[in-house]
């Protein structure tokens, strides 16, 4: 996070995404991810703490890194960081993901702390088959198939040119988007 007297910091962005995931322009980036359900903030991984984890009822996984661009190490490091999270999660199975979610601080959003069981987050959206959901999440973890979102308060031009750097990670099947909020 960022310290100081500024009203907006990375924790504020994390909370905004948890409370209002519809603010993310998912339909323009990856339409199959439109029903994103916020799961947790500060997910502990060997690569550090992922800012936001969201999933869809069909088992798609979105990793979000929040970055305020006045932060000088933002550009190259934020891309490397989110790819590190993706590489780390691609070594996990469903149980490892659930265990990490259980270790997060409960997010006390508008409706109080959320459930600690991943399936319970999406089950409240309707009739979702638990076995199919677990299979899909497991498959996406194994394939490294994620939507990676870098969310900030202004995308700097230098960052867009860095997306060519990403071609070397062909083993993971992620989609990366830079989102300005």
mmCIF file of C-alpha atoms in Angstrom:
data_model
loop_
_atom_site.group_PDB
_atom_site.id
_atom_site.type_symbol
_atom_site.label_atom_id
_atom_site.label_comp_id
_atom_site.label_asym_id
_atom_site.label_seq_id
_atom_site.Cartn_x
_atom_site.Cartn_y
_atom_site.Cartn_z
ATOM 1 C CA UNK A 1 0.000 0.000 0.000
ATOM 2 C CA UNK A 2 0.864 3.653 -0.145
ATOM 3 C CA UNK A 3 1.175 5.928 2.848
ATOM 4 C CA UNK A 4 0.496 9.646 3.124
ATOM 5 C CA UNK A 5 -2.543 11.880 3.187
ATOM 6 C CA UNK A 6 -3.855 11.013 -0.256
ATOM 7 C CA UNK A 7 -7.489 9.913 -0.336
ATOM 8 C CA UNK A 8 -6.757 7.160 -2.845
ATOM 9 C CA UNK A 9 -4.308 4.358 -2.237
ATOM 10 C CA UNK A 10 -3.993 0.799 -3.420
ATOM 11 C CA UNK A 11 -6.095 -0.506 -0.510
ATOM 12 C CA UNK A 12 -8.863 1.901 -1.564
ATOM 13 C CA UNK A 13 -8.712 0.470 -5.103
ATOM 14 C CA UNK A 14 -8.840 -3.090 -3.701
ATOM 15 C CA UNK A 15 -11.962 -2.238 -1.693
ATOM 16 C CA UNK A 16 -13.571 -0.502 -4.678
ATOM 17 C CA UNK A 17 -13.110 -3.634 -6.811
ATOM 18 C CA UNK A 18 -14.498 -5.861 -4.032
ATOM 19 C CA UNK A 19 -17.579 -3.656 -3.612
ATOM 20 C CA UNK A 20 -18.128 -2.812 -7.291
ATOM 21 C CA UNK A 21 -16.583 -5.469 -9.568
ATOM 22 C CA UNK A 22 -18.890 -4.260 -12.367
ATOM 23 C CA UNK A 23 -16.635 -1.170 -12.672
ATOM 24 C CA UNK A 24 -14.034 -3.379 -14.370
ATOM 25 C CA UNK A 25 -14.648 -3.281 -18.155
ATOM 26 C CA UNK A 26 -14.605 -7.073 -18.379
ATOM 27 C CA UNK A 27 -16.981 -7.249 -21.344
ATOM 28 C CA UNK A 28 -14.429 -5.392 -23.473
ATOM 29 C CA UNK A 29 -11.497 -7.550 -22.361
ATOM 30 C CA UNK A 30 -12.786 -11.103 -21.963
ATOM 31 C CA UNK A 31 -16.596 -11.359 -22.305
ATOM 32 C CA UNK A 32 -16.729 -14.862 -20.794
ATOM 33 C CA UNK A 33 -15.634 -13.319 -17.472
ATOM 34 C CA UNK A 34 -18.585 -10.929 -17.108
ATOM 35 C CA UNK A 35 -20.058 -12.489 -13.929
ATOM 36 C CA UNK A 36 -16.964 -11.902 -11.780
ATOM 37 C CA UNK A 37 -17.507 -12.558 -8.080
ATOM 38 C CA UNK A 38 -15.044 -10.906 -5.658
ATOM 39 C CA UNK A 39 -13.501 -13.526 -3.386
ATOM 40 C CA UNK A 40 -10.726 -11.910 -1.345
ATOM 41 C CA UNK A 41 -8.033 -9.265 -1.066
ATOM 42 C CA UNK A 42 -4.379 -9.848 -0.202
ATOM 43 C CA UNK A 43 -4.274 -13.530 -1.197
ATOM 44 C CA UNK A 44 -1.025 -14.965 0.223
ATOM 45 C CA UNK A 45 1.249 -16.622 -2.346
ATOM 46 C CA UNK A 46 4.953 -17.469 -2.438
ATOM 47 C CA UNK A 47 5.288 -14.506 -4.839
ATOM 48 C CA UNK A 48 3.682 -12.039 -2.414
ATOM 49 C CA UNK A 49 0.126 -10.913 -1.704
ATOM 50 C CA UNK A 50 -2.229 -10.739 -4.692
ATOM 51 C CA UNK A 51 -4.414 -7.629 -4.383
ATOM 52 C CA UNK A 52 -7.764 -9.107 -5.520
ATOM 53 C CA UNK A 53 -8.963 -12.568 -6.499
ATOM 54 C CA UNK A 54 -12.241 -12.894 -8.395
ATOM 55 C CA UNK A 55 -13.910 -15.950 -9.947
ATOM 56 C CA UNK A 56 -16.858 -16.581 -12.241
ATOM 57 C CA UNK A 57 -19.594 -19.165 -11.614
ATOM 58 C CA UNK A 58 -18.087 -21.155 -14.510
ATOM 59 C CA UNK A 59 -14.738 -21.411 -12.699
ATOM 60 C CA UNK A 60 -12.766 -18.707 -14.524
ATOM 61 C CA UNK A 61 -10.165 -16.942 -12.386
ATOM 62 C CA UNK A 62 -9.179 -13.274 -12.455
ATOM 63 C CA UNK A 63 -6.090 -11.907 -10.701
ATOM 64 C CA UNK A 64 -6.011 -8.172 -10.052
ATOM 65 C CA UNK A 65 -3.046 -6.015 -9.114
ATOM 66 C CA UNK A 66 -3.847 -2.428 -8.091
ATOM 67 C CA UNK A 67 -1.243 0.214 -8.811
ATOM 68 C CA UNK A 68 -1.237 3.962 -8.481
ATOM 69 C CA UNK A 69 0.956 5.274 -11.248
ATOM 70 C CA UNK A 70 2.632 7.960 -9.159
ATOM 71 C CA UNK A 71 4.347 4.969 -7.623
ATOM 72 C CA UNK A 72 7.770 5.055 -9.367
ATOM 73 C CA UNK A 73 8.360 1.287 -9.471
ATOM 74 C CA UNK A 74 4.997 0.796 -11.111
ATOM 75 C CA UNK A 75 5.723 0.118 -14.765
ATOM 76 C CA UNK A 76 7.911 -2.913 -15.315
ATOM 77 C CA UNK A 77 7.523 -4.310 -11.815
ATOM 78 C CA UNK A 78 3.737 -4.495 -11.817
ATOM 79 C CA UNK A 79 3.699 -6.640 -14.968
ATOM 80 C CA UNK A 80 6.416 -8.912 -13.606
ATOM 81 C CA UNK A 81 4.532 -9.121 -10.292
ATOM 82 C CA UNK A 82 1.190 -10.182 -11.748
ATOM 83 C CA UNK A 83 2.904 -12.766 -13.970
ATOM 84 C CA UNK A 84 4.680 -14.120 -10.877
ATOM 85 C CA UNK A 85 1.264 -14.546 -9.230
ATOM 86 C CA UNK A 86 -0.033 -16.360 -12.317
ATOM 87 C CA UNK A 87 3.011 -18.661 -12.415
ATOM 88 C CA UNK A 88 2.585 -19.401 -8.706
ATOM 89 C CA UNK A 89 -1.152 -20.131 -8.935
ATOM 90 C CA UNK A 90 -0.556 -22.416 -11.936
ATOM 91 C CA UNK A 91 1.286 -24.768 -9.523
ATOM 92 C CA UNK A 92 -1.703 -24.894 -7.147
ATOM 93 C CA UNK A 93 -4.650 -27.263 -6.967
ATOM 94 C CA UNK A 94 -8.143 -26.390 -5.761
ATOM 95 C CA UNK A 95 -7.368 -27.294 -2.132
ATOM 96 C CA UNK A 96 -4.257 -25.073 -2.107
ATOM 97 C CA UNK A 97 -6.325 -22.170 -3.431
ATOM 98 C CA UNK A 98 -9.025 -22.712 -0.811
ATOM 99 C CA UNK A 99 -6.413 -22.894 1.948
ATOM 100 C CA UNK A 100 -4.891 -19.580 0.815
ATOM 101 C CA UNK A 101 -8.357 -17.961 0.699
ATOM 102 C CA UNK A 102 -8.996 -19.160 4.269
ATOM 103 C CA UNK A 103 -5.806 -17.375 5.364
ATOM 104 C CA UNK A 104 -6.997 -13.992 4.059
ATOM 105 C CA UNK A 105 -8.494 -11.408 6.356
ATOM 106 C CA UNK A 106 -12.287 -11.552 6.007
ATOM 107 C CA UNK A 107 -13.429 -8.797 3.675
ATOM 108 C CA UNK A 108 -16.189 -7.017 5.525
ATOM 109 C CA UNK A 109 -17.978 -5.476 2.598
ATOM 110 C CA UNK A 110 -21.597 -4.328 2.450
ATOM 111 C CA UNK A 111 -22.878 -7.722 3.601
ATOM 112 C CA UNK A 112 -20.260 -8.518 6.227
ATOM 113 C CA UNK A 113 -17.475 -11.105 6.002
ATOM 114 C CA UNK A 114 -17.711 -13.457 3.044
ATOM 115 C CA UNK A 115 -17.647 -17.241 3.165
ATOM 116 C CA UNK A 116 -14.327 -19.051 3.369
ATOM 117 C CA UNK A 117 -15.398 -21.795 0.949
ATOM 118 C CA UNK A 118 -14.711 -20.769 -2.659
ATOM 119 C CA UNK A 119 -17.814 -22.467 -4.037
ATOM 120 C CA UNK A 120 -20.067 -20.586 -1.556
ATOM 121 C CA UNK A 121 -19.041 -17.270 -3.115
ATOM 122 C CA UNK A 122 -20.543 -18.179 -6.476
ATOM 123 C CA UNK A 123 -23.343 -20.471 -5.258
ATOM 124 C CA UNK A 124 -25.353 -17.464 -4.109
ATOM 125 C CA UNK A 125 -25.684 -16.430 -7.783
ATOM 126 C CA UNK A 126 -27.911 -19.370 -8.547
ATOM 127 C CA UNK A 127 -27.887 -23.050 -9.351
ATOM 128 C CA UNK A 128 -24.211 -23.843 -9.967
ATOM 129 C CA UNK A 129 -23.007 -27.429 -9.864
ATOM 130 C CA UNK A 130 -20.277 -27.685 -7.219
ATOM 131 C CA UNK A 131 -18.389 -30.575 -8.864
ATOM 132 C CA UNK A 132 -18.331 -28.811 -12.248
ATOM 133 C CA UNK A 133 -17.188 -25.573 -10.605
ATOM 134 C CA UNK A 134 -14.333 -27.307 -8.748
ATOM 135 C CA UNK A 135 -13.301 -29.154 -11.939
ATOM 136 C CA UNK A 136 -13.233 -25.916 -13.940
ATOM 137 C CA UNK A 137 -11.246 -24.000 -11.306
ATOM 138 C CA UNK A 138 -8.787 -26.908 -11.047
ATOM 139 C CA UNK A 139 -8.369 -27.044 -14.829
ATOM 140 C CA UNK A 140 -7.797 -23.272 -15.078
ATOM 141 C CA UNK A 141 -5.210 -23.405 -12.296
ATOM 142 C CA UNK A 142 -3.369 -26.280 -13.954
ATOM 143 C CA UNK A 143 -3.335 -24.573 -17.377
ATOM 144 C CA UNK A 144 -2.387 -21.176 -15.991
ATOM 145 C CA UNK A 145 -5.526 -19.860 -17.666
ATOM 146 C CA UNK A 146 -6.246 -16.549 -15.944
ATOM 147 C CA UNK A 147 -7.444 -13.059 -16.646
ATOM 148 C CA UNK A 148 -4.730 -10.723 -15.329
ATOM 149 C CA UNK A 149 -5.837 -7.163 -14.673
ATOM 150 C CA UNK A 150 -3.593 -4.291 -13.700
ATOM 151 C CA UNK A 151 -5.899 -1.613 -12.337
ATOM 152 C CA UNK A 152 -4.656 1.905 -11.798
ATOM 153 C CA UNK A 153 -5.514 5.561 -11.849
ATOM 154 C CA UNK A 154 -3.954 6.307 -15.234
ATOM 155 C CA UNK A 155 -2.167 4.036 -17.672
ATOM 156 C CA UNK A 156 1.257 5.364 -18.668
ATOM 157 C CA UNK A 157 2.350 4.955 -22.256
ATOM 158 C CA UNK A 158 5.583 3.183 -21.358
ATOM 159 C CA UNK A 159 3.570 0.331 -19.910
ATOM 160 C CA UNK A 160 1.725 -0.507 -23.121
ATOM 161 C CA UNK A 161 4.977 -1.012 -25.016
ATOM 162 C CA UNK A 162 5.938 -3.596 -22.389
ATOM 163 C CA UNK A 163 3.202 -5.970 -23.416
ATOM 164 C CA UNK A 164 5.568 -7.360 -26.071
ATOM 165 C CA UNK A 165 7.694 -8.560 -23.140
ATOM 166 C CA UNK A 166 4.819 -10.864 -22.267
ATOM 167 C CA UNK A 167 5.169 -13.053 -25.342
ATOM 168 C CA UNK A 168 7.861 -15.103 -23.576
ATOM 169 C CA UNK A 169 5.256 -16.540 -21.183
ATOM 170 C CA UNK A 170 3.509 -18.632 -23.827
ATOM 171 C CA UNK A 171 3.210 -21.607 -21.425
ATOM 172 C CA UNK A 172 0.568 -19.784 -19.420
ATOM 173 C CA UNK A 173 -2.707 -19.041 -21.195
ATOM 174 C CA UNK A 174 -3.446 -15.721 -19.570
ATOM 175 C CA UNK A 175 -5.082 -12.591 -20.929
ATOM 176 C CA UNK A 176 -3.573 -9.349 -19.635
ATOM 177 C CA UNK A 177 -5.379 -6.020 -19.573
ATOM 178 C CA UNK A 178 -4.509 -2.605 -18.216
ATOM 179 C CA UNK A 179 -7.546 -0.912 -16.679
ATOM 180 C CA UNK A 180 -7.830 2.762 -15.811
ATOM 181 C CA UNK A 181 -10.312 3.580 -13.041
#
